[in-house]
XYZ file of C-alpha atoms in Angstrom:
630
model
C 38.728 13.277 -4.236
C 35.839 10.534 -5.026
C 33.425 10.425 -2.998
C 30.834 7.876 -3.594
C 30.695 6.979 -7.566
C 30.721 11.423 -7.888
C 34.157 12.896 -8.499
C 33.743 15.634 -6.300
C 36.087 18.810 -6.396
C 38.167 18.959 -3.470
C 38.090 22.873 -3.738
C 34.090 23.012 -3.878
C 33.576 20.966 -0.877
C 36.441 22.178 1.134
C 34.609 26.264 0.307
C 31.975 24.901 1.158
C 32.022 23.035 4.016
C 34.200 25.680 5.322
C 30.831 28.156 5.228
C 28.460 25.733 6.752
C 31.693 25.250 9.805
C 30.824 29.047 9.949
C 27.192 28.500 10.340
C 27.033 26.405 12.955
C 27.451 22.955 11.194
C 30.116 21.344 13.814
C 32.897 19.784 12.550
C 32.103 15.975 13.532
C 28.929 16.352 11.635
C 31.160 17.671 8.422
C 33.057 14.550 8.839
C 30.309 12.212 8.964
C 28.745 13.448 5.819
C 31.569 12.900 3.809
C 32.400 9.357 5.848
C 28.086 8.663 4.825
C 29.137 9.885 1.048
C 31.925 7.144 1.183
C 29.781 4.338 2.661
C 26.311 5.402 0.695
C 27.695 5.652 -2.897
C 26.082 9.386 -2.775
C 27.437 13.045 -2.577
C 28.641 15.225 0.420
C 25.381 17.873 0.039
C 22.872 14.568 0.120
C 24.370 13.880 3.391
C 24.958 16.759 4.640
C 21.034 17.546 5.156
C 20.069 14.356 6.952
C 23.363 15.868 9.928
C 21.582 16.515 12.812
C 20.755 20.248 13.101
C 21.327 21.056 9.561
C 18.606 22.084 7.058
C 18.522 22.387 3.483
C 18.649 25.689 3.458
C 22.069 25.825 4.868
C 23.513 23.815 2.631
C 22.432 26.186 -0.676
C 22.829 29.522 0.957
C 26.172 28.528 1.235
C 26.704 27.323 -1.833
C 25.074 30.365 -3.113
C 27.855 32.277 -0.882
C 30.778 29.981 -2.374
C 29.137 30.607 -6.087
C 28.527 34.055 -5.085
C 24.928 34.173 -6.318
C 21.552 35.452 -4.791
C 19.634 33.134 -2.350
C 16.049 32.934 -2.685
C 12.847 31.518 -1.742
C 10.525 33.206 -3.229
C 9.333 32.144 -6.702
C 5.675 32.948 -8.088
C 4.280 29.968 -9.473
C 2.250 31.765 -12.133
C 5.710 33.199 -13.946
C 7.364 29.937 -14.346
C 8.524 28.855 -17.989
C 6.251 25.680 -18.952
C 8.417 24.420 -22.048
C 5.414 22.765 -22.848
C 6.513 19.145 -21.702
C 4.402 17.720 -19.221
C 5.928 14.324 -18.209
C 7.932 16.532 -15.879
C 9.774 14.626 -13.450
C 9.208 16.389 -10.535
C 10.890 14.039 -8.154
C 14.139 15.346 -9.750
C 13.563 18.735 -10.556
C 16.634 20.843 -9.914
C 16.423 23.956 -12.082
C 13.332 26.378 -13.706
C 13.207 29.235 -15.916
C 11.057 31.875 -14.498
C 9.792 35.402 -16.199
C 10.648 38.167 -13.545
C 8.520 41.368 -13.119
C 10.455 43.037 -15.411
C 9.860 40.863 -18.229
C 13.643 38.983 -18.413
C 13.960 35.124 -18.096
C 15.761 34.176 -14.241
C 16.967 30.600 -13.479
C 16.320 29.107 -10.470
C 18.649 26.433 -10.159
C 19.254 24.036 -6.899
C 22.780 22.751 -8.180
C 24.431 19.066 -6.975
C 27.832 18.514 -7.057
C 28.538 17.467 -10.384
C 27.076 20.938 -11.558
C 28.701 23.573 -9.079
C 31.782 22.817 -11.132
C 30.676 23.340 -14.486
C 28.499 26.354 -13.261
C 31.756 28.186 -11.980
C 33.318 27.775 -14.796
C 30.509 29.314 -16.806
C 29.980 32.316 -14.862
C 33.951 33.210 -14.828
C 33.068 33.095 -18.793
C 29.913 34.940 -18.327
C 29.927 37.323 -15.300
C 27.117 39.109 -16.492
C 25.020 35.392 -16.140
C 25.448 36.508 -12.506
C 22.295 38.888 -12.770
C 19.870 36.023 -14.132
C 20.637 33.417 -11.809
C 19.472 32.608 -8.546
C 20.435 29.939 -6.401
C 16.824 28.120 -4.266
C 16.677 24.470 -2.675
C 14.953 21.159 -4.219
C 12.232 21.299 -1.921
C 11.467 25.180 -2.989
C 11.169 24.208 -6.620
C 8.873 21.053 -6.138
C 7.181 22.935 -3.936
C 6.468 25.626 -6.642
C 6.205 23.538 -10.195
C 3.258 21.423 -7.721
C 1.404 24.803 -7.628
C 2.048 25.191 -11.346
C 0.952 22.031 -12.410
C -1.770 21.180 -9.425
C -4.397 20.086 -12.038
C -2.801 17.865 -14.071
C -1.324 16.351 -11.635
C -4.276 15.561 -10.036
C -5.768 14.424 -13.864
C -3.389 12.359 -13.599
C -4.251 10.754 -10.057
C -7.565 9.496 -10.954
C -6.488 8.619 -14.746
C -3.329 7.033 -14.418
C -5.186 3.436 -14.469
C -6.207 2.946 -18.569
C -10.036 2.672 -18.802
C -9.854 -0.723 -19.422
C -8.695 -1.867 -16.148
C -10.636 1.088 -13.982
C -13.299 0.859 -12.011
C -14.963 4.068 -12.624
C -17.785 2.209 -14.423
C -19.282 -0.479 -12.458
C -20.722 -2.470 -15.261
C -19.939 -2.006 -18.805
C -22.880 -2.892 -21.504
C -22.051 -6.263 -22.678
C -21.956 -6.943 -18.806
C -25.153 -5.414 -17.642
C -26.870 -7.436 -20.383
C -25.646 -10.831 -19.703
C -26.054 -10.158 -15.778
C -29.928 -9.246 -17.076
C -30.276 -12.401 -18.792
C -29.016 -14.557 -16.448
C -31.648 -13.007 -13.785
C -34.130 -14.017 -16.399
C -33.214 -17.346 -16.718
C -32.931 -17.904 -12.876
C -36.841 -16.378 -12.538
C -38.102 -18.461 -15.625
C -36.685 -21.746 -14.011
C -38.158 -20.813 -10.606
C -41.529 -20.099 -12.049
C -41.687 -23.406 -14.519
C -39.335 -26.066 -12.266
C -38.649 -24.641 -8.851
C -37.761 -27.828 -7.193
C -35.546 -28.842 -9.940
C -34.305 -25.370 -10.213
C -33.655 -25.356 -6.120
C -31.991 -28.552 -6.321
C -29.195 -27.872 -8.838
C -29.064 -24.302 -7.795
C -28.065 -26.445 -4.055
C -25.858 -28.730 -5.417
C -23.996 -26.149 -7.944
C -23.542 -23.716 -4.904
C -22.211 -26.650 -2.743
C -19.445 -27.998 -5.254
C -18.406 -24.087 -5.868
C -17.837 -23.605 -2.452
C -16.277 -27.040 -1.683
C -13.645 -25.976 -4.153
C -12.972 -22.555 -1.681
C -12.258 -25.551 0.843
C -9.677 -27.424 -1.149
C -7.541 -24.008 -1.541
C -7.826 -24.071 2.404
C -6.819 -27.676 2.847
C -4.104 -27.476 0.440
C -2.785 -24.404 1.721
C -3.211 -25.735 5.227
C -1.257 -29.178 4.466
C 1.576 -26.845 3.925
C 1.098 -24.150 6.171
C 3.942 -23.340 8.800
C 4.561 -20.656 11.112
C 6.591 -17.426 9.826
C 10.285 -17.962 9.714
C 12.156 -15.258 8.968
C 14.270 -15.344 5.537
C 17.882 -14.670 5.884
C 18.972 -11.350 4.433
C 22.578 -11.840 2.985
C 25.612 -9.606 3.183
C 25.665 -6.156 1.450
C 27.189 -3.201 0.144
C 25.406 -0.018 1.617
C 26.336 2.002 -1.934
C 24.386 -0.666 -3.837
C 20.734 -0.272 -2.090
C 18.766 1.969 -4.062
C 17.054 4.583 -3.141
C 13.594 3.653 -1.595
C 10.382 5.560 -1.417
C 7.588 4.716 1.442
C 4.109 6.982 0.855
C 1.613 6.921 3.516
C -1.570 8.194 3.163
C -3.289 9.729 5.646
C -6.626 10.919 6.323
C -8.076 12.153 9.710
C -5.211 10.424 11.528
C -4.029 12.976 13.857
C -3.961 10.710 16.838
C -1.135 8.195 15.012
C 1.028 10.689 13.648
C 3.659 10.430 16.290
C 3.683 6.822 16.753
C 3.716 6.767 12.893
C 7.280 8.808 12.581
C 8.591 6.974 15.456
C 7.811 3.482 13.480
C 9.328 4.626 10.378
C 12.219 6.045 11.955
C 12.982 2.595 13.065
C 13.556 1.047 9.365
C 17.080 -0.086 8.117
C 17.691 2.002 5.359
C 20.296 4.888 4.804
C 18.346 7.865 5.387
C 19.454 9.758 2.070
C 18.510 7.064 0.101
C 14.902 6.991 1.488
C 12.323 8.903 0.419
C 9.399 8.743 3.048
C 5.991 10.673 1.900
C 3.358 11.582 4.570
C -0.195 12.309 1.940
C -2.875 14.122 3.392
C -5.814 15.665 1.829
C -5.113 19.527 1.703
C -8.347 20.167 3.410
C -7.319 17.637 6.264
C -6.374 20.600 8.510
C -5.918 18.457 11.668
C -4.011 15.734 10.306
C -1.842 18.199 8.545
C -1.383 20.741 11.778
C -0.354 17.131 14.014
C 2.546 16.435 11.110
C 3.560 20.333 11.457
C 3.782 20.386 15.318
C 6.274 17.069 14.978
C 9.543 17.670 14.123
C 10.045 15.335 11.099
C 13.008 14.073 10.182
C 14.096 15.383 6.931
C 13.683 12.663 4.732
C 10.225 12.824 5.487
C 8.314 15.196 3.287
C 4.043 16.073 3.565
C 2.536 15.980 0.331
C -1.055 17.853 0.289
C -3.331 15.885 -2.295
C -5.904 19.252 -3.750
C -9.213 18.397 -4.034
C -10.277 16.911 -7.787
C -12.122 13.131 -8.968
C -12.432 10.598 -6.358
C -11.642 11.103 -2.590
C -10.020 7.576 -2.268
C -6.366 6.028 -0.794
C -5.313 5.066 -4.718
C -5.763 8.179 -5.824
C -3.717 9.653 -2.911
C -0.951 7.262 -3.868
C -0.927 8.106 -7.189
C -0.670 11.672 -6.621
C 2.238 10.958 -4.202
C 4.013 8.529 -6.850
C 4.500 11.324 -9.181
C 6.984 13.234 -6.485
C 8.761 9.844 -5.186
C 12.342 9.619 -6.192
C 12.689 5.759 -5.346
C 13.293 2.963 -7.627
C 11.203 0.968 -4.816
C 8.417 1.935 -3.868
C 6.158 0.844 0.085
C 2.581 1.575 1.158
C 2.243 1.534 4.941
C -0.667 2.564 6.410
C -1.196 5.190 9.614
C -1.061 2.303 12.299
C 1.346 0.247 10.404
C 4.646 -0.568 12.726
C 6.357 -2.093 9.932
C 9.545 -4.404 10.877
C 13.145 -2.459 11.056
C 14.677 -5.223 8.411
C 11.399 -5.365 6.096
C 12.850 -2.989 3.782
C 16.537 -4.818 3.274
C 14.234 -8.719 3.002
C 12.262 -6.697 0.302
C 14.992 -5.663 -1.817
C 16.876 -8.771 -1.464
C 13.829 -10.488 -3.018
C 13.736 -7.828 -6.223
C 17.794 -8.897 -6.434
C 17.190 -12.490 -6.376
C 13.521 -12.707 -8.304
C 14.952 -11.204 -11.670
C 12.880 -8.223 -13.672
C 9.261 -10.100 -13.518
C 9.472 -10.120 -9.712
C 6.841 -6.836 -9.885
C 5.555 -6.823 -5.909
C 6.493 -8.120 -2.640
C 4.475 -8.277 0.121
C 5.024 -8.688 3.734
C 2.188 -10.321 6.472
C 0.326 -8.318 8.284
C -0.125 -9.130 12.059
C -2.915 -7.923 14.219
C -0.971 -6.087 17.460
C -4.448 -5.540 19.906
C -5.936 -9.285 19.144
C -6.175 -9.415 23.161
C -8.713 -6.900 23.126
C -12.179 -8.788 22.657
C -13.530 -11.592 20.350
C -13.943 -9.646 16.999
C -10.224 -8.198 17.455
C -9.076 -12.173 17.812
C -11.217 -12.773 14.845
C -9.719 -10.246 12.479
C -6.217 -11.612 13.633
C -6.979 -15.481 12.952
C -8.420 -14.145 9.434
C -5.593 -12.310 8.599
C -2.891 -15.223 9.952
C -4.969 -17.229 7.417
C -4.031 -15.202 4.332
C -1.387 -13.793 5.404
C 0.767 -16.296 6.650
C -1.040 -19.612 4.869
C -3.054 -18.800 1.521
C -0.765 -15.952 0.172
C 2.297 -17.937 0.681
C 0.848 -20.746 -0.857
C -0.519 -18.848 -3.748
C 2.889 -17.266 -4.268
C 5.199 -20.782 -4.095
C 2.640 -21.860 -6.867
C 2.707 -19.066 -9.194
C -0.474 -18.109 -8.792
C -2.875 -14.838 -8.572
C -1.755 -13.284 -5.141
C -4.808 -10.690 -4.584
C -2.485 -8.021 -2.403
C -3.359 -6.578 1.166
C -3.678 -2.585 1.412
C -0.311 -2.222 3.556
C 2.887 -3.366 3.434
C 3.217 -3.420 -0.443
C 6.894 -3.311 -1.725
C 6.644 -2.938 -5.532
C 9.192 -2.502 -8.300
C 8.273 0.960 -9.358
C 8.840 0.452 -13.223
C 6.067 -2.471 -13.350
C 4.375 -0.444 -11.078
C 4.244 2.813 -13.702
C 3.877 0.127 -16.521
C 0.259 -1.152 -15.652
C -1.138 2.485 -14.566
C -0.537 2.811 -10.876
C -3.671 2.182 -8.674
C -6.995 3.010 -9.823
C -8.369 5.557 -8.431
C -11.586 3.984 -8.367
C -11.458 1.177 -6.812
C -11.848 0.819 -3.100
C -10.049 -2.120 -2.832
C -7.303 -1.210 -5.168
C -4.804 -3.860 -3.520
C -6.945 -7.126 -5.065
C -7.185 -4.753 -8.314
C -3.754 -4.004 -8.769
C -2.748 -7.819 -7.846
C -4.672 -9.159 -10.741
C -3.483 -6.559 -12.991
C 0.170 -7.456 -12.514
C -0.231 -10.997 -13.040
C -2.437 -10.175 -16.181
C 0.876 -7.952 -17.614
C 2.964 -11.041 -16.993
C 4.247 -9.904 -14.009
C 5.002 -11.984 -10.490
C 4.550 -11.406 -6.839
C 5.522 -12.575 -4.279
C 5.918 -12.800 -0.241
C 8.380 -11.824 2.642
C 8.864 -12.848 5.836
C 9.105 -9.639 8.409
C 5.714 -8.413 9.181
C 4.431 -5.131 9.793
C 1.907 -5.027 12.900
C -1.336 -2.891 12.976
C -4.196 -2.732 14.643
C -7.723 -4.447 13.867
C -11.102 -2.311 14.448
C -12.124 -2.538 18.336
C -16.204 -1.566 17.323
C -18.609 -3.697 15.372
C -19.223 -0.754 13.605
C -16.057 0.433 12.388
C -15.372 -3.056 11.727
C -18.908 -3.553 9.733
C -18.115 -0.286 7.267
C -14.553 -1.546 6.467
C -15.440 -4.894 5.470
C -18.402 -3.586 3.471
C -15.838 -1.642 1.818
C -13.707 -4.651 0.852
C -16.241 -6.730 -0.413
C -17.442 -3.830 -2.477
C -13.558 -3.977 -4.054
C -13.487 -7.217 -4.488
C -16.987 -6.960 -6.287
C -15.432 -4.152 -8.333
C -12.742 -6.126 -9.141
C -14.484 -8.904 -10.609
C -16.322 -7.103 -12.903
C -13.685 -5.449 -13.799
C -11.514 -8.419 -14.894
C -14.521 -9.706 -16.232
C -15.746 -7.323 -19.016
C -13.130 -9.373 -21.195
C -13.281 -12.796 -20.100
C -11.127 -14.008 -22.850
C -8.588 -12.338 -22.632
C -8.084 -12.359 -18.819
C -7.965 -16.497 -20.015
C -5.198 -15.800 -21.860
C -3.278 -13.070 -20.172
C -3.302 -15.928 -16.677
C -3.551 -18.957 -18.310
C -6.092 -21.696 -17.869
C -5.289 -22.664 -14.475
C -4.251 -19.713 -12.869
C -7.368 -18.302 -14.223
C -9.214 -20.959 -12.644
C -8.315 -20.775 -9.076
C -8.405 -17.013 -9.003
C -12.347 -17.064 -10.291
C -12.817 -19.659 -7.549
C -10.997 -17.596 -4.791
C -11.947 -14.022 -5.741
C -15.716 -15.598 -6.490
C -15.280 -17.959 -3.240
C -14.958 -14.524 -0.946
C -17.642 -12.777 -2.629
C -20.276 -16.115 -3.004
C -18.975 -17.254 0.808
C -19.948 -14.158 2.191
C -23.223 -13.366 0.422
C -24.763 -17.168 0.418
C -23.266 -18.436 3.942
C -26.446 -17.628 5.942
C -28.178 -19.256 2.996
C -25.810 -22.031 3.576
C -26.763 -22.633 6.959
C -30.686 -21.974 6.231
C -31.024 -24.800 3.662
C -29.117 -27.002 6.284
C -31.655 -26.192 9.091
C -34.377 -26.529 6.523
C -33.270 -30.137 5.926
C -32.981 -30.858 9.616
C -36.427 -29.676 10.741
C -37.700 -31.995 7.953
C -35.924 -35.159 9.204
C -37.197 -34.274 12.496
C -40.860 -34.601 11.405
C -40.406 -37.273 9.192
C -37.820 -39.399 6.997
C -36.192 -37.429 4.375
C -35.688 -39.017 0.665
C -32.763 -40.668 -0.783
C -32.099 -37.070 -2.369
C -32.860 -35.324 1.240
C -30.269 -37.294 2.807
C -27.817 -36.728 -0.043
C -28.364 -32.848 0.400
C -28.211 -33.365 3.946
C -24.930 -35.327 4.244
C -23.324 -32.198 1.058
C -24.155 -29.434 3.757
C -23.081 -30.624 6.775
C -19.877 -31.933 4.995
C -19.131 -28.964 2.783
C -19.755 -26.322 6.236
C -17.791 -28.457 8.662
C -15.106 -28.647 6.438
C -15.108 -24.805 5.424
C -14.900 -24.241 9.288
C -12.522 -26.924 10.042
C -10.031 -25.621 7.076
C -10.209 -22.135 7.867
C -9.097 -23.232 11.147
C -6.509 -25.684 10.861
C -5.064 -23.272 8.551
C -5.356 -20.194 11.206
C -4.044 -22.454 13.880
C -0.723 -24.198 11.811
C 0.358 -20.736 11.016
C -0.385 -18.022 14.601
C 2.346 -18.033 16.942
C 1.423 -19.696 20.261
C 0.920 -16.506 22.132
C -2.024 -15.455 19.870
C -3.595 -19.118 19.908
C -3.289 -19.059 23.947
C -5.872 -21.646 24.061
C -8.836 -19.406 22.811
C -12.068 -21.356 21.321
C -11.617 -20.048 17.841
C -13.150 -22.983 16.194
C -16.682 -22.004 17.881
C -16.398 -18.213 16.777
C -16.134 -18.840 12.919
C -19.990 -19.329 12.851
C -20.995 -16.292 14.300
C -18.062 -14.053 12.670
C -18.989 -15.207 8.978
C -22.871 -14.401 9.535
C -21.176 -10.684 10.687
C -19.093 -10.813 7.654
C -22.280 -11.729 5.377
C -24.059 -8.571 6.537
C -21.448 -6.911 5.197
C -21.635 -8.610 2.191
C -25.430 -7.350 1.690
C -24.542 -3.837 2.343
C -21.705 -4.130 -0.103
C -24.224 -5.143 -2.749
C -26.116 -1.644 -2.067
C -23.242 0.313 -2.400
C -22.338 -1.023 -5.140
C -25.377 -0.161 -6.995
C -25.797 3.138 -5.074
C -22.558 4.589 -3.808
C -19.883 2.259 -6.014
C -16.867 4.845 -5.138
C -17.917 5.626 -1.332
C -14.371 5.078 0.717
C -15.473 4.455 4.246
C -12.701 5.546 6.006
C -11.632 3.812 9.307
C -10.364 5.897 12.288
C -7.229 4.489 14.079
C -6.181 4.894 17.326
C -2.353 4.779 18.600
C -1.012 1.653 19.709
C -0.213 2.023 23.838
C 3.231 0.693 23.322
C 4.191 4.597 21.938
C 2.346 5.690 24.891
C 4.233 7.236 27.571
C 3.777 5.204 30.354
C 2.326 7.852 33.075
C -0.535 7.936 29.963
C -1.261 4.482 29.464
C -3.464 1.556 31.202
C -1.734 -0.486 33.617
C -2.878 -3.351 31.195
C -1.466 -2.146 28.396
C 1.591 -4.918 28.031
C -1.793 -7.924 28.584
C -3.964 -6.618 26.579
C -1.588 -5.198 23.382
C 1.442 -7.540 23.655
C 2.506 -7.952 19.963
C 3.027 -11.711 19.030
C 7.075 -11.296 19.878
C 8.646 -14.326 18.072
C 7.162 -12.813 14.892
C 9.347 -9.321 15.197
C 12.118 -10.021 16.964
């Protein structure tokens, strides 16, 4: 019989499925696995642990009763083999040698299909083999070579990313000095020429940033509201198998509405691999996961403690146990879309083997609930839905959002995972692809989260961001030459103007708007110059048309039900002063706390609520924007 691309023994799975009948597995279930086996292009056993009401542990005691072998469990970490090899692959671990108390080698073996066979045969050669093997599941042996192996995996974690590209210095030496000497220059002119010095300091900032507005116009001439892309007919044996990591810390409150999001994705469920990573000292997040029944695709990975406490090096510890050829980042709050997953790898099919990363918008679920909420959703319908697309139609540097990632895991592997030192590894590991020659680019079906409620929460996350992006530029910068080369002139170009427009913007905005009172009180008491006017007439052009851009492109690309007539036009002022206080506290840390992750708390979203819990405004005030998921 073939089921799937496996030739299966008929015999085997017959004796087999026969002893999981007798265990309780009923016989519709049976049926469906093999039907799944058929339809998913994978084997009987792979399906028969996602049945309802069957565990992995059924499955192998009863093949351990068909190969008439010892079930076990119970393997001490400290007596397994190590052949010395340590580019294990422990995703696919399915057998270890282990030295037993009495000295003799045992193998633990978690057999598929295509093995059972084979093993039969040698044991009907070799009865005695009987007393040295011992039959334990996958999840037993990955559990066990983890505890072998905890601390290089966690080396690994926070080294995966080569020292070039990490952030784990903040300046290097040939940096620091020219960053020195530039200060010097800047105080010398001040002292000797300070008006001069003032005036083409002005005029240098004000070009700069009106080239941050032309990205905005440009992108905004061609900005459009989110269509969704059409996903074209498919085989379910051809989709590979897919691996989704979520890292968690101190999210207790999200877990179920985080389960119940991901249970919603189109994908089959043995082909995806769905990792919930906590920190092992996390004890709340961790008991919240334990008290949920998970469904068994989903698997909690405990991240030991070991170099930076940081989301990329969470992700990198998971990465070493995902099976997936594809592999997601959500985030705790993230209610991804059901079809994201199928529009993802239908844009690896189509984008050839330099397609490295996809990503999908992100859409801001609670914008109702007060003016920094609406805020945080016009910003991110801005990149999300108008620059990033943009970027990505031109071939350009597409610096990536923290959620919603979809990358091609061999690319991913290829230019050292995230680095575990860098607190806004997304930008990082954008520029990093596109410096290895790789592309990214976007999707249509969104994945809706939740902005911060509190000034404060909101204040320590963007200080964290602007700290990344900081890190990132220096980081791309300690070989300026070869980032030239690597990107090309002009893709070089517009990402120093873009990443340097965020960072300048938000640092020199109040400065911005100080020089342009400045100017104003002086016309007040008397005429300005020619070259007063001049300045006068740069300012208020370049900061009208940095508002007006960063609106018309917010506005061309929200749906009408976040729009709803709200003044958003007059709240740009006020929410880029917030966002340069940020800025100044992102300087700080950098100097004084460079790898501090400022974690920020989320709460669940009331739509997994049960009603009887939730506010009677709860639809008003946390309606989704609907055209955008449905």
């Amino acid at each position: 019989m073939k089921v799937g691309s496996n030739l299966v023994d008929l015999e085997i799975c017959s004796a087999i499925s026969a002893r999981l009948k007798r265990c309780g597995m009923p016989q519709d279930r049976i049926e469906n696995a093999f039907s799944a086996a058929h339809l998913h292009g994978t084997g009987f056993f792979e399906e028969a642990v996602h049945q309802p009401g069957v565990t992995e542990r059924m499955v192998y005691e009863a093949i351990a009763d068909y190969l008439q072998l010892p079930y076990t469990e119970e393997i001490l970490p400290s007596r397994i083999f190590v052949s010395g090899d340590e580019n294990i692959c422990f995703a696919h671990i399915r057998q270890v040698m282990v030295i037993g108390r009495d000295g003799i080698s045992y193998l633990y073996i978690a057999p598929g299909e295509r093995r059972i066979a084979r093993l039969r045969e040698h044991l009907k050669a070799a009865p005695q083999l009987r007393e040295r093997i011992r039959i334990c599941t996958p999840s037993v042996l990955k559990s066990i070579l983890r505890q072998r192996h905890q601390r290089d995996l966690v080396m690994r974690a926070h080294a995966m990313t080569p020292q070039l590209f990490s952030a784990a210095r903040v300046l290097d030496t040939p940096q620091a000095f020219v960053i020195a000497m530039a200060v010097y220059a800047f105080l010398g002119c001040i002292v000797n020429w300070p008006m001069k010095t003032m005036l083409a300091l002005h005029v240098a900032m004000s070009l700069f940033f009106f080239g941050c507005v032309l990205i905005r116009l440009f992108a905004a001439a061609s900005g459009r509201r989110l269509q969704f892309t059409e996903i074209a007919p498919f085989k379910p044996r051809d989709l590979p198998v897919y691996s989704i990591l979520v890292p968690l810390y101190r999210e207790k409150d999200v877990v179920v509405q985080l389960i119940a999001a991901l249970n919603r994705l189109n994908w089959p469920r043995s082909k995806l691999d769905i990792k919930l990573v906590c920190e092992k000292d996390d004890y709340e997040t961790i008991a919240a996961i334990r008290c949920n029944t998970m469904p068994s695709n989903f698997e909690l990975v405990l991240v030991p403690p070991g170099g930076p406490r940081t989301k990329p090096k969470a992700l990198n510890y998971a990465l070493q146990f995902a099976r997936g050829e594809i592999v997601a980042v959500f985030d705790a709050e993230d209610r991804p879309h059901p079809d994201q997953l199928l529009e993802a790898w239908q844009a690896f099919r189509q984008g050839g083997s330099k397609l490295a990363c996809v990503q999908a918008p992100l859409i801001i679920g609670n914008f109702r609930r007060n003016l920094l909420t609406r805020m945080f959703a016009f910003e991110y319908a801005v990149l999300f839905r108008g620059l990033l697309p943009w970027l990505a139609r031109r071939g350009l540097v597409i610096p990536l959002g923290g959620t919603s990632n979809h990358f091609r895991r061999s690319c991913l592997e290829q230019v050292g995972g995230w680095d575990a030192y860098n607190v806004t590894e997304d930008a990082d590991l954008g520029m990093r692809l596109a410096r290895f020659g790789y592309r990214i680019d976007v999707i249509s079906r969104g994945t809706i989260e939740d902005a911060p409620e509190e000034h404060g929460v909101w204040h320590r996350q963007r200080t964290r961001w602007i700290k990344g992006w900081m890190q990132t530029w220096l980081v791309h910068g300690r070989q300026p030459m070869s980032t030239w080369r690597e990107l090309g002139w002009w893709r070089f170009v517009v990402s120093q103007i873009y990443t340097l427009g965020i960072i300048g913007s938000a640092l020199l905005h109040p400065l911005m708007l100080l020089m342009l009172a400045g100017l104003c009180l002086r016309m007040a008491f008397g005429p300005l110059t020619p070259q007063g006017l001049w300045l006068l007439a740069l300012d208020v052009i370049n900061i009208l048309m940095a508002y007006m851009s960063f609106h018309m492109l917010g506005a061309k690309t929200m749906e009408p039900t976040e729009l709803g007539g709200y003044a958003y036009f007059l709240a740009i002022p006020i929410y880029w002063v917030l966002i340069s206080l940020s800025a100044w506290r992102a300087v700080w840390q950098l100097v004084r706390q460079p790898h501090l992750w400022e974690k920020t708390p989320h709460q669940p979203n009331l739509f997994y609520i049960p009603l009887e819990d939730a506010s009677s405004e709860f639809d008003a005030r946390n309606a989704a924007p609907r055209p955008i998921m449905d």
